[in-house]
Short mmCIF file of C-alpha atoms and ligand atoms in Angstrom, two decimals:
data_model
loop_
_atom_site.label_atom_id
_atom_site.label_comp_id
_atom_site.label_asym_id
_atom_site.label_seq_id
_atom_site.Cartn_x
_atom_site.Cartn_y
_atom_site.Cartn_z
CA MET A 1 18.50 26.69 -68.87
CA SER A 2 20.14 24.85 -66.04
CA SER A 3 21.26 21.37 -67.05
CA SER A 4 20.69 19.79 -63.65
CA GLY A 5 18.06 21.72 -61.77
CA ALA A 6 20.42 24.07 -59.91
CA GLU A 7 18.67 25.48 -56.86
CA LEU A 8 19.61 29.10 -57.24
CA ASP A 9 20.10 31.53 -60.06
CA PRO A 10 23.90 31.54 -60.31
CA ALA A 11 23.88 34.88 -62.10
CA ALA A 12 22.21 36.42 -59.06
CA ARG A 13 24.70 35.19 -56.49
CA LEU A 14 28.41 35.75 -56.16
CA LEU A 15 29.99 32.32 -56.00
CA ASP A 16 33.39 31.56 -54.52
CA LEU A 17 34.61 29.56 -57.49
CA ALA A 18 33.30 28.68 -60.94
CA ILE A 19 34.72 25.88 -63.07
CA VAL A 20 33.94 26.85 -66.59
CA GLY A 21 33.76 25.02 -69.89
CA GLY A 22 34.77 21.51 -68.84
CA THR A 23 33.14 18.20 -69.60
CA VAL A 24 31.43 17.46 -66.29
CA VAL A 25 30.68 13.86 -65.39
CA LEU A 26 27.24 13.85 -63.80
CA PRO A 27 25.33 10.67 -62.86
CA SER A 28 23.20 11.19 -65.97
CA GLY A 29 26.22 11.44 -68.26
CA ALA A 30 29.09 13.66 -69.30
CA VAL A 31 27.97 17.16 -70.34
CA SER A 32 29.65 20.40 -71.25
CA THR A 33 28.65 22.74 -68.44
CA ASN A 34 29.85 24.92 -65.57
CA VAL A 35 30.03 24.15 -61.86
CA GLY A 36 29.63 26.87 -59.24
CA ILE A 37 30.85 26.55 -55.67
CA ALA A 38 29.88 28.52 -52.57
CA ASP A 39 30.78 27.84 -48.94
CA GLY A 40 32.49 24.56 -49.82
CA VAL A 41 29.40 23.12 -51.44
CA ILE A 42 28.30 22.75 -55.06
CA ALA A 43 25.84 25.62 -55.46
CA ALA A 44 25.04 25.56 -59.16
CA ILE A 45 25.46 23.45 -62.26
CA GLY A 46 24.51 24.97 -65.57
CA THR A 47 25.56 26.47 -68.85
CA GLU A 48 24.63 30.04 -67.98
CA PRO A 49 27.40 32.51 -67.06
CA MET A 50 28.32 32.39 -63.37
CA GLN A 51 29.46 35.30 -61.21
CA ALA A 52 32.34 34.10 -59.06
CA ARG A 53 35.31 35.54 -57.19
CA HIS A 54 37.57 33.04 -58.94
CA SER A 55 37.12 31.08 -62.06
CA LEU A 56 38.95 28.04 -63.46
CA ASP A 57 38.97 27.45 -67.20
CA ALA A 58 38.41 23.73 -67.74
CA ALA A 59 38.11 23.77 -71.53
CA GLY A 60 39.31 20.47 -72.94
CA MET A 61 39.37 18.96 -69.46
CA LEU A 62 37.15 16.52 -67.60
CA VAL A 63 35.53 17.51 -64.32
CA LEU A 64 34.93 14.46 -62.12
CA PRO A 65 33.82 14.00 -58.54
CA GLY A 66 36.90 13.80 -56.34
CA GLY A 67 37.81 10.14 -55.94
CA LEU A 68 36.80 8.18 -52.84
CA ASP A 69 39.40 5.54 -52.04
CA SER A 70 37.32 3.28 -49.85
CA HIS A 71 40.04 0.78 -48.93
CA CYS A 72 43.43 2.00 -47.78
CA HIS A 73 45.65 1.51 -44.74
CA LEU A 74 47.33 4.54 -43.15
CA ASP A 75 49.29 4.63 -39.91
CA GLN A 76 47.75 1.39 -38.73
CA GLN A 77 49.29 -0.07 -35.64
CA PRO A 78 52.40 -2.14 -36.48
CA TRP A 79 51.35 -5.47 -37.80
CA GLU A 80 53.61 -8.49 -37.79
CA GLY A 81 56.35 -6.15 -36.58
CA ARG A 82 56.34 -3.69 -39.47
CA SER A 83 55.22 -0.07 -39.41
CA SER A 84 53.20 1.68 -42.05
CA ALA A 85 55.36 3.94 -44.24
CA ASP A 86 52.50 6.41 -44.67
CA ASP A 87 50.79 8.31 -41.92
CA PHE A 88 47.73 10.46 -42.54
CA ARG A 89 49.87 13.39 -43.66
CA SER A 90 51.77 11.64 -46.45
CA GLY A 91 49.00 9.19 -47.32
CA THR A 92 46.31 11.82 -47.82
CA LEU A 93 48.74 14.10 -49.68
CA SER A 94 49.44 11.27 -52.08
CA ALA A 95 45.71 10.57 -52.38
CA LEU A 96 44.81 14.14 -53.32
CA CYS A 97 47.63 14.34 -55.87
CA GLY A 98 45.99 11.31 -57.49
CA GLY A 99 42.58 13.00 -57.76
CA ASN A 100 41.03 11.79 -54.50
CA THR A 101 39.15 13.92 -52.00
CA SER A 102 38.05 11.31 -49.45
CA ILE A 103 39.43 8.08 -48.08
CA ILE A 104 38.26 5.31 -45.77
CA PRO A 105 41.15 3.64 -43.91
CA PHE A 106 40.85 1.10 -41.08
CA ALA A 107 40.80 1.44 -37.31
CA MET A 108 42.05 -2.08 -36.60
CA GLN A 109 41.30 -3.96 -33.37
CA MET A 110 43.36 -7.08 -32.70
CA ARG A 111 42.77 -9.82 -30.10
CA GLY A 112 42.80 -8.45 -26.58
CA GLN A 113 42.38 -4.81 -27.55
CA SER A 114 39.53 -2.41 -26.88
CA LEU A 115 37.88 -1.28 -30.10
CA ARG A 116 36.87 1.98 -28.45
CA ALA A 117 40.49 2.74 -27.53
CA ILE A 118 41.72 1.84 -31.02
CA VAL A 119 39.24 4.22 -32.64
CA ALA A 120 40.10 7.03 -30.18
CA ASP A 121 43.79 6.57 -31.01
CA TYR A 122 43.03 6.52 -34.73
CA HIS A 123 41.15 9.83 -34.48
CA GLN A 124 44.34 11.35 -33.08
CA ARG A 125 46.46 9.90 -35.86
CA ALA A 126 44.05 11.25 -38.48
CA ARG A 127 44.36 14.84 -37.30
CA LYS A 128 47.14 15.34 -39.85
CA ALA A 129 44.90 14.52 -42.81
CA HIS A 130 44.80 16.77 -45.86
CA ILE A 131 41.43 15.48 -47.08
CA ASP A 132 38.27 14.11 -45.51
CA TYR A 133 38.18 10.62 -44.07
CA ALA A 134 35.85 8.09 -42.51
CA PHE A 135 36.88 4.93 -40.67
CA HIS A 136 36.07 1.31 -41.32
CA LEU A 137 36.35 -0.75 -38.16
CA VAL A 138 38.28 -4.00 -38.08
CA ILE A 139 36.92 -6.28 -35.37
CA GLY A 140 39.53 -8.86 -34.48
CA ASP A 141 38.08 -9.70 -31.05
CA PRO A 142 34.27 -9.73 -30.96
CA THR A 143 33.77 -10.00 -27.21
CA ARG A 144 30.40 -9.23 -25.62
CA GLU A 145 31.80 -5.93 -24.36
CA VAL A 146 32.83 -4.98 -27.90
CA LEU A 147 29.63 -6.06 -29.62
CA GLU A 148 27.12 -4.90 -27.05
CA HIS A 149 28.70 -1.74 -25.68
CA GLU A 150 31.63 -0.40 -27.68
CA LEU A 151 30.25 -1.03 -31.17
CA PRO A 152 26.84 0.66 -30.69
CA GLU A 153 28.62 3.81 -29.43
CA LEU A 154 30.92 3.81 -32.43
CA ILE A 155 28.01 3.31 -34.82
CA GLU A 156 26.36 6.40 -33.34
CA GLN A 157 29.62 8.27 -33.97
CA GLY A 158 29.51 7.32 -37.67
CA CYS A 159 31.51 4.11 -38.00
CA THR A 160 29.09 1.93 -39.95
CA SER A 161 31.28 -0.55 -41.81
CA ILE A 162 33.32 -3.41 -40.40
CA LYS A 163 36.04 -5.51 -41.97
CA LEU A 164 36.33 -9.09 -40.78
CA PHE A 165 39.31 -11.32 -41.49
CA LEU A 166 39.06 -15.06 -42.07
CA THR A 167 42.84 -15.36 -41.86
CA TYR A 168 45.80 -13.64 -40.13
CA GLU A 169 46.91 -14.37 -36.59
CA GLY A 170 45.39 -11.90 -34.13
CA LEU A 171 42.62 -10.89 -36.51
CA LYS A 172 40.92 -14.00 -37.87
CA LEU A 173 37.45 -14.92 -36.68
CA ASP A 174 36.03 -18.41 -36.59
CA ASP A 175 32.63 -19.06 -38.16
CA TYR A 176 30.80 -18.68 -34.85
CA GLU A 177 32.38 -15.28 -34.22
CA PHE A 178 31.76 -14.28 -37.83
CA LEU A 179 28.06 -15.11 -37.43
CA SER A 180 27.88 -13.09 -34.22
CA VAL A 181 29.17 -9.97 -35.95
CA LEU A 182 26.91 -10.54 -38.96
CA GLU A 183 23.93 -10.64 -36.63
CA ILE A 184 24.88 -7.30 -35.09
CA ALA A 185 25.46 -5.85 -38.57
CA ARG A 186 21.99 -6.93 -39.59
CA ARG A 187 20.47 -5.39 -36.49
CA HIS A 188 22.18 -2.03 -37.05
CA GLY A 189 22.18 -1.91 -40.86
CA LEU A 190 25.98 -2.02 -41.23
CA MET A 191 28.19 -3.08 -44.11
CA ILE A 192 30.39 -6.11 -43.49
CA MET A 193 33.57 -6.32 -45.55
CA VAL A 194 35.34 -9.66 -45.68
CA HIS A 195 38.99 -10.62 -46.20
CA ALA A 196 38.19 -14.02 -47.64
CA GLU A 197 41.06 -16.50 -47.57
CA ASN A 198 40.99 -19.94 -45.97
CA ASP A 199 43.35 -19.69 -43.00
CA ALA A 200 44.00 -23.43 -42.64
CA CYS A 201 44.95 -23.71 -46.33
CA ILE A 202 47.51 -20.93 -45.93
CA ARG A 203 49.04 -22.40 -42.76
CA TRP A 204 49.03 -25.97 -44.08
CA LEU A 205 50.62 -25.02 -47.38
CA THR A 206 53.15 -22.67 -45.77
CA GLU A 207 54.32 -25.39 -43.37
CA ARG A 208 54.82 -27.85 -46.21
CA LEU A 209 56.58 -25.36 -48.46
CA LEU A 210 58.96 -24.39 -45.66
CA ALA A 211 59.61 -28.05 -44.83
CA GLN A 212 60.72 -28.52 -48.44
CA ARG A 213 62.91 -25.38 -48.14
CA LYS A 214 60.75 -23.63 -50.69
CA THR A 215 61.23 -20.19 -49.23
CA GLN A 216 61.60 -18.00 -52.32
CA LEU A 217 59.11 -15.21 -52.88
CA ARG A 218 57.25 -17.02 -55.63
CA TYR A 219 55.89 -19.46 -53.03
CA HIS A 220 53.85 -16.63 -51.54
CA VAL A 221 51.44 -17.19 -54.43
CA ALA A 222 51.38 -20.96 -53.88
CA ALA A 223 50.66 -20.45 -50.17
CA HIS A 224 47.64 -18.24 -50.93
CA PRO A 225 45.85 -20.27 -53.61
CA ALA A 226 42.80 -19.04 -55.45
CA VAL A 227 40.88 -22.11 -54.29
CA GLY A 228 41.35 -21.03 -50.67
CA GLU A 229 40.09 -17.57 -51.57
CA ARG A 230 37.10 -19.14 -53.32
CA GLU A 231 36.27 -21.40 -50.38
CA ALA A 232 36.37 -18.52 -47.90
CA THR A 233 34.33 -16.33 -50.23
CA TYR A 234 31.68 -19.03 -50.58
CA ARG A 235 31.64 -19.56 -46.81
CA ALA A 236 31.27 -15.85 -46.11
CA ILE A 237 28.43 -15.62 -48.63
CA ALA A 238 26.68 -18.66 -47.12
CA LEU A 239 26.94 -17.33 -43.58
CA ALA A 240 25.66 -13.92 -44.66
CA GLU A 241 22.80 -15.68 -46.45
CA LEU A 242 21.96 -17.46 -43.22
CA ILE A 243 21.81 -14.19 -41.29
CA GLU A 244 20.19 -12.37 -44.22
CA THR A 245 22.58 -9.47 -44.28
CA PRO A 246 24.63 -7.85 -47.05
CA ILE A 247 28.37 -8.38 -47.35
CA LEU A 248 31.16 -7.02 -49.50
CA ILE A 249 34.10 -9.22 -50.45
CA VAL A 250 37.20 -7.02 -50.60
CA HIS A 251 40.30 -7.31 -52.80
CA VAL A 252 38.94 -10.05 -55.07
CA SER A 253 41.91 -11.43 -56.99
CA SER A 254 40.83 -14.35 -59.09
CA ALA A 255 38.49 -15.56 -61.81
CA THR A 256 37.00 -18.37 -59.74
CA VAL A 257 36.11 -15.94 -56.95
CA VAL A 258 34.45 -13.62 -59.45
CA ASP A 259 32.40 -16.63 -60.62
CA GLU A 260 31.40 -17.47 -57.05
CA ILE A 261 30.24 -13.90 -56.45
CA ARG A 262 28.41 -13.77 -59.78
CA ARG A 263 26.51 -16.93 -58.83
CA ALA A 264 25.46 -15.45 -55.49
CA GLN A 265 24.35 -12.21 -57.13
CA ALA A 266 22.37 -14.16 -59.72
CA ARG A 267 20.51 -15.77 -56.81
CA GLY A 268 19.55 -12.29 -55.67
CA LEU A 269 21.83 -12.17 -52.63
CA PRO A 270 23.10 -8.74 -51.56
CA VAL A 271 26.74 -9.60 -52.17
CA TYR A 272 29.04 -6.78 -53.30
CA ALA A 273 32.65 -7.07 -54.37
CA GLU A 274 35.74 -4.96 -54.73
CA THR A 275 38.88 -5.39 -56.76
CA CYS A 276 42.07 -3.35 -56.86
CA PRO A 277 44.74 -2.25 -59.37
CA GLN A 278 47.12 -5.06 -58.43
CA TYR A 279 44.72 -7.65 -59.88
CA LEU A 280 44.43 -5.83 -63.22
CA PHE A 281 47.94 -4.51 -63.71
CA LEU A 282 50.21 -6.94 -61.82
CA CYS A 283 50.50 -10.70 -61.94
CA ALA A 284 52.23 -13.60 -60.19
CA GLU A 285 55.21 -13.28 -62.53
CA ASP A 286 55.91 -9.88 -60.95
CA ILE A 287 56.58 -11.69 -57.66
CA ASP A 288 58.52 -14.49 -59.33
CA THR A 289 61.39 -12.28 -60.45
CA GLY A 290 64.15 -14.59 -59.25
CA ASP A 291 65.46 -11.88 -56.94
CA LEU A 292 64.15 -9.87 -54.00
CA SER A 293 62.45 -7.22 -56.16
CA GLY A 294 59.41 -9.49 -56.32
CA ALA A 295 58.70 -8.40 -52.72
CA LYS A 296 57.44 -5.11 -54.17
CA CYS A 297 54.33 -6.95 -55.35
CA VAL A 298 53.70 -9.18 -52.32
CA CYS A 299 50.19 -8.63 -50.99
CA THR A 300 47.27 -10.83 -50.07
CA PRO A 301 45.50 -12.20 -51.90
CA PRO A 302 48.42 -12.16 -54.34
CA PRO A 303 48.21 -11.07 -57.95
CA ARG A 304 47.42 -14.22 -59.97
CA GLU A 305 48.81 -15.48 -63.28
CA ARG A 306 48.48 -13.07 -66.20
CA ALA A 307 45.77 -15.24 -67.80
CA ASN A 308 43.54 -14.37 -64.83
CA GLN A 309 43.40 -10.67 -65.71
CA PRO A 310 40.71 -10.79 -68.46
CA ALA A 311 38.27 -12.38 -66.01
CA MET A 312 38.88 -9.54 -63.57
CA TRP A 313 38.16 -7.01 -66.30
CA GLN A 314 35.04 -8.94 -67.23
CA GLY A 315 33.91 -8.81 -63.60
CA ILE A 316 34.24 -5.02 -63.70
CA LEU A 317 32.51 -4.67 -67.05
CA ASP A 318 29.51 -6.85 -66.17
CA GLY A 319 29.09 -5.25 -62.72
CA THR A 320 30.00 -8.28 -60.59
CA LEU A 321 32.82 -6.16 -59.17
CA SER A 322 31.38 -2.75 -58.38
CA VAL A 323 34.06 -1.14 -56.21
CA PHE A 324 37.60 -0.32 -57.33
CA SER A 325 39.86 0.69 -54.43
CA SER A 326 43.61 0.84 -53.95
CA ASP A 327 44.13 -1.34 -50.85
CA HIS A 328 47.08 1.01 -50.36
CA SER A 329 49.06 -0.81 -47.70
CA PRO A 330 52.35 1.02 -47.51
CA PHE A 331 55.47 -0.86 -46.44
CA ASN A 332 58.90 0.21 -47.55
CA TYR A 333 60.76 -2.16 -49.81
CA THR A 334 63.67 -1.98 -47.39
CA ASP A 335 61.34 -3.33 -44.67
CA LYS A 336 59.93 -5.99 -46.95
CA ILE A 337 63.40 -7.38 -47.61
CA ALA A 338 64.91 -6.58 -44.21
CA ALA A 339 66.26 -10.13 -43.95
CA GLY A 340 68.28 -9.68 -47.12
CA ALA A 341 69.23 -12.93 -48.81
CA ASP A 342 67.36 -14.81 -46.07
CA THR A 343 64.05 -13.15 -46.97
CA CYS A 344 61.44 -15.88 -46.83
CA PHE A 345 58.06 -15.50 -48.57
CA HIS A 346 55.96 -15.80 -45.41
CA ARG A 347 57.90 -13.08 -43.58
CA VAL A 348 57.45 -10.34 -46.18
CA PRO A 349 54.92 -7.75 -44.94
CA ASN A 350 51.79 -8.07 -47.04
CA GLY A 351 50.63 -5.01 -48.88
CA ILE A 352 51.61 -2.62 -51.62
CA PRO A 353 51.17 1.12 -52.19
CA GLY A 354 48.80 2.56 -54.79
CA ILE A 355 46.69 5.42 -53.43
CA GLU A 356 47.98 7.96 -56.00
CA THR A 357 48.09 5.67 -59.01
CA ARG A 358 44.70 3.92 -58.58
CA LEU A 359 42.65 6.34 -60.67
CA PRO A 360 45.14 7.11 -63.46
CA LEU A 361 45.89 3.41 -64.04
CA LEU A 362 42.23 2.51 -64.49
CA PHE A 363 41.40 5.64 -66.47
CA SER A 364 44.28 5.08 -68.85
CA ALA A 365 43.58 1.40 -69.38
CA ALA A 366 39.83 1.56 -69.79
CA CYS A 367 38.42 5.01 -70.56
CA HIS A 368 40.34 5.84 -73.73
CA ASP A 369 39.17 2.80 -75.61
CA GLY A 370 35.61 3.13 -74.32
CA ARG A 371 35.68 -0.12 -72.37
CA LEU A 372 34.55 1.89 -69.36
CA SER A 373 32.39 4.95 -69.89
CA LEU A 374 33.36 8.00 -67.84
CA GLU A 375 30.17 7.55 -65.79
CA ARG A 376 31.05 3.93 -65.00
CA PHE A 377 34.63 4.92 -64.12
CA VAL A 378 33.25 7.45 -61.63
CA GLU A 379 30.69 4.98 -60.29
CA ILE A 380 33.10 2.19 -59.38
CA THR A 381 35.87 4.41 -58.08
CA THR A 382 33.70 6.87 -56.16
CA THR A 383 29.90 6.89 -56.29
CA ILE A 384 29.17 3.25 -55.47
CA PRO A 385 31.57 3.16 -52.49
CA ALA A 386 30.02 6.42 -51.25
CA ARG A 387 26.60 4.76 -51.39
CA LEU A 388 27.72 1.44 -49.91
CA TYR A 389 29.49 3.08 -46.98
CA GLY A 390 26.87 5.71 -46.15
CA LEU A 391 28.56 8.86 -47.48
CA TYR A 392 26.28 9.59 -50.43
CA PRO A 393 25.23 12.24 -51.53
CA ARG A 394 27.53 14.37 -49.39
CA LYS A 395 30.42 12.65 -51.19
CA GLY A 396 30.74 10.75 -54.45
CA VAL A 397 28.74 12.87 -56.88
CA ILE A 398 28.65 16.23 -58.59
CA ALA A 399 25.25 17.53 -57.53
CA VAL A 400 23.89 20.73 -56.04
CA GLY A 401 24.20 20.47 -52.26
CA SER A 402 27.05 17.94 -52.29
CA ASP A 403 30.46 18.86 -50.95
CA ALA A 404 32.50 20.64 -53.62
CA ASP A 405 34.96 17.77 -54.03
CA LEU A 406 36.18 17.71 -57.60
CA ALA A 407 39.09 16.55 -59.72
CA ILE A 408 39.87 18.21 -63.02
CA TRP A 409 41.58 15.77 -65.36
CA ASP A 410 43.65 16.29 -68.46
CA PRO A 411 42.59 13.18 -70.37
CA HIS A 412 45.51 13.47 -72.77
CA GLN A 413 48.42 14.06 -70.40
CA ARG A 414 50.92 11.23 -70.78
CA ARG A 415 53.05 10.17 -67.85
CA VAL A 416 55.47 7.45 -67.04
CA ILE A 417 54.89 6.42 -63.43
CA ARG A 418 58.05 7.03 -61.39
CA ASN A 419 58.21 6.75 -57.65
CA GLU A 420 60.07 10.04 -57.40
CA LEU A 421 57.00 11.80 -58.89
CA LEU A 422 54.59 10.37 -56.32
CA HIS A 423 53.83 11.92 -52.95
CA HIS A 424 53.56 8.92 -50.65
CA ALA A 425 56.36 8.14 -48.19
CA VAL A 426 57.01 4.67 -49.60
CA ASP A 427 60.38 3.96 -51.21
CA TYR A 428 58.92 2.33 -54.32
CA THR A 429 55.89 1.91 -56.49
CA PRO A 430 55.04 -1.48 -58.00
CA TYR A 431 53.94 0.40 -61.13
CA GLU A 432 57.37 1.95 -61.82
CA GLY A 433 57.87 2.58 -65.55
CA MET A 434 54.25 2.02 -66.61
CA SER A 435 52.95 4.58 -69.11
CA VAL A 436 49.54 6.13 -68.62
CA GLN A 437 47.46 8.66 -70.47
CA GLY A 438 45.26 10.93 -68.36
CA TRP A 439 46.08 12.46 -65.00
CA PRO A 440 44.26 14.73 -62.54
CA ILE A 441 45.71 18.23 -62.79
CA THR A 442 43.60 20.03 -60.16
CA THR A 443 41.95 18.70 -57.02
CA ILE A 444 39.33 20.67 -55.10
CA SER A 445 38.31 19.64 -51.60
CA ARG A 446 35.25 21.34 -50.09
CA GLY A 447 35.77 24.22 -52.52
CA GLU A 448 39.47 24.69 -51.76
CA ILE A 449 42.04 24.09 -54.48
CA VAL A 450 44.42 21.62 -52.84
CA PHE A 451 46.38 20.57 -55.92
CA ALA A 452 47.09 22.50 -59.11
CA ASP A 453 49.66 22.36 -61.92
CA GLY A 454 51.30 19.34 -60.37
CA GLN A 455 51.79 21.13 -57.04
CA PRO A 456 50.06 20.28 -53.75
CA LEU A 457 48.65 23.45 -52.15
CA SER A 458 47.02 21.85 -49.16
CA SER A 459 47.85 22.00 -45.48
CA ALA A 460 47.95 18.98 -43.22
CA GLY A 461 45.12 18.97 -40.72
CA ARG A 462 42.44 20.47 -42.96
CA GLY A 463 40.80 17.06 -43.50
CA ARG A 464 37.66 16.33 -41.49
CA PHE A 465 36.23 13.15 -40.06
CA LEU A 466 33.16 12.00 -42.00
CA PRO A 467 30.51 10.27 -39.93
CA CYS A 468 28.90 7.64 -42.15
CA GLN A 469 25.20 6.95 -42.32
CA ARG A 470 24.02 3.37 -41.95
CA PRO A 471 24.24 1.92 -45.45
CA PHE A 472 21.26 -0.37 -45.00
CA ALA A 473 17.96 0.20 -43.29
CA ALA A 474 18.38 -1.44 -39.90
CA ARG A 475 16.22 -4.52 -39.57
CA ALA A 476 15.55 -5.17 -35.95
CA GLN A 477 13.50 -8.30 -36.63
CA PRO A 478 15.48 -11.50 -36.96
CA GLY A 479 14.97 -13.59 -40.10
CA ALA A 480 12.33 -16.32 -40.23
CA HIS A 481 14.84 -19.09 -39.64
CA LEU A 482 16.04 -17.32 -36.51
CA SER A 483 12.62 -16.63 -35.02
CA GLY A 484 11.19 -20.08 -35.79
O1 URP B 1 48.19 -7.47 -48.50
C1 URP B 1 47.33 -6.72 -48.11
N1 URP B 1 46.21 -6.57 -48.79
N2 URP B 1 47.51 -6.04 -47.00
C2 URP B 1 46.59 -5.16 -46.44
C3 URP B 1 45.69 -5.80 -45.49
C4 URP B 1 44.49 -6.37 -46.13
O2 URP B 1 44.24 -7.53 -45.96
O3 URP B 1 43.75 -5.62 -46.77
ZN1 ZN B 2 42.30 -7.78 -46.45
ZN1 ZN B 3 43.50 -3.88 -47.22
#
């Protein structure tokens, strides 16, 4: 008997690859079964013997959908003068060695730039990818030309999610501009992601800190207070409520923001939220080291005080936070502290690496003690982002007909995270020395084994662009308050 309604009789067809005897994490639960692959697609799931050219013994192992890292930055244009340490070659290699088979980085438009040209350039940069990728758009200059001409073309090409910034010079939108993009998102059924920090708070606090010669790295946290993140989150939610369109708050860092989102969700608003490893496994003390090493953990929003971490976990456990991404934003430590002893908190490039360590860190911390079931682990790291960004069911699930994107995990393998063992091109990891239990040992992308026995087997350039569907049914009619 097939355990999941496989379409064909696997005994009757010669498959390319069979993964045999593992514990397979299906949406309905973890079951002991086999997975058969043909032509890059999952062709059969079932306990019956499978005829295949190659077979992988997964006894004692977990078979998960390949991870979808739905928030990472690769080879973005230099920002505040610093270049990304990872391009698509090194970034996607690192991703697949950490059990991922798809990523969604950002094609980022800044003031004065053409969004169309930025996306065309980004397609070129992505040609080195090892695994499949989609693009989120960043709209930093929502001119009429961009919103009425460039954006509709890009939507047709499969770019159906947009990140908007409420802070950062060259990227931030005012409320009027924010509303204009929300309206277009509603019309086309797009997902709007929001970097929610109050820009005036950051500038006002930074000026005062600098005037008092408070330049050490620990003041980065003071300049990006949780209350400013909460205010911007509330504002984004309120504006999206006005336009009646869904939004997703990215990289949520603090307990009060989780509360704000929980309140909105309790009111039935379509508000989604993401958090990242740095808010579970790092804290403000990791920036306040008294020396320059704290720069290794400088990102925005910053990791908060350690006492904040339980609330972040609670947000994951109760479903307020339903996406767990890396926000891999790779700057070398040497670039972060380029000014040496004169390094000032507001000049350190924001962002930390984590594309390879995202899944093992969460798995180790939460799956062994049962805090997160395997199904929930897969949902928040892979399936929910695939749904929210229009890639499901091609990606994000083990199901007949889906791409054969899988990660085989040894749940007992113990590792100490060391930068020299990772595959990114960044000169550090903020998780150096942390012990984890559980690591992906084999990664399969569209039926091809791209990582096995700790060795990457992939070739750069095999990754394909993934056009995304529209995540929400487009609603051409404006809301009642707009038509009245
Ligand atoms: O510090 C961060 N998170 N840098 C990456 C850019 C962003 O805002 O996601
Ligand atoms: Zn952001
Ligand atoms: Zn980011």
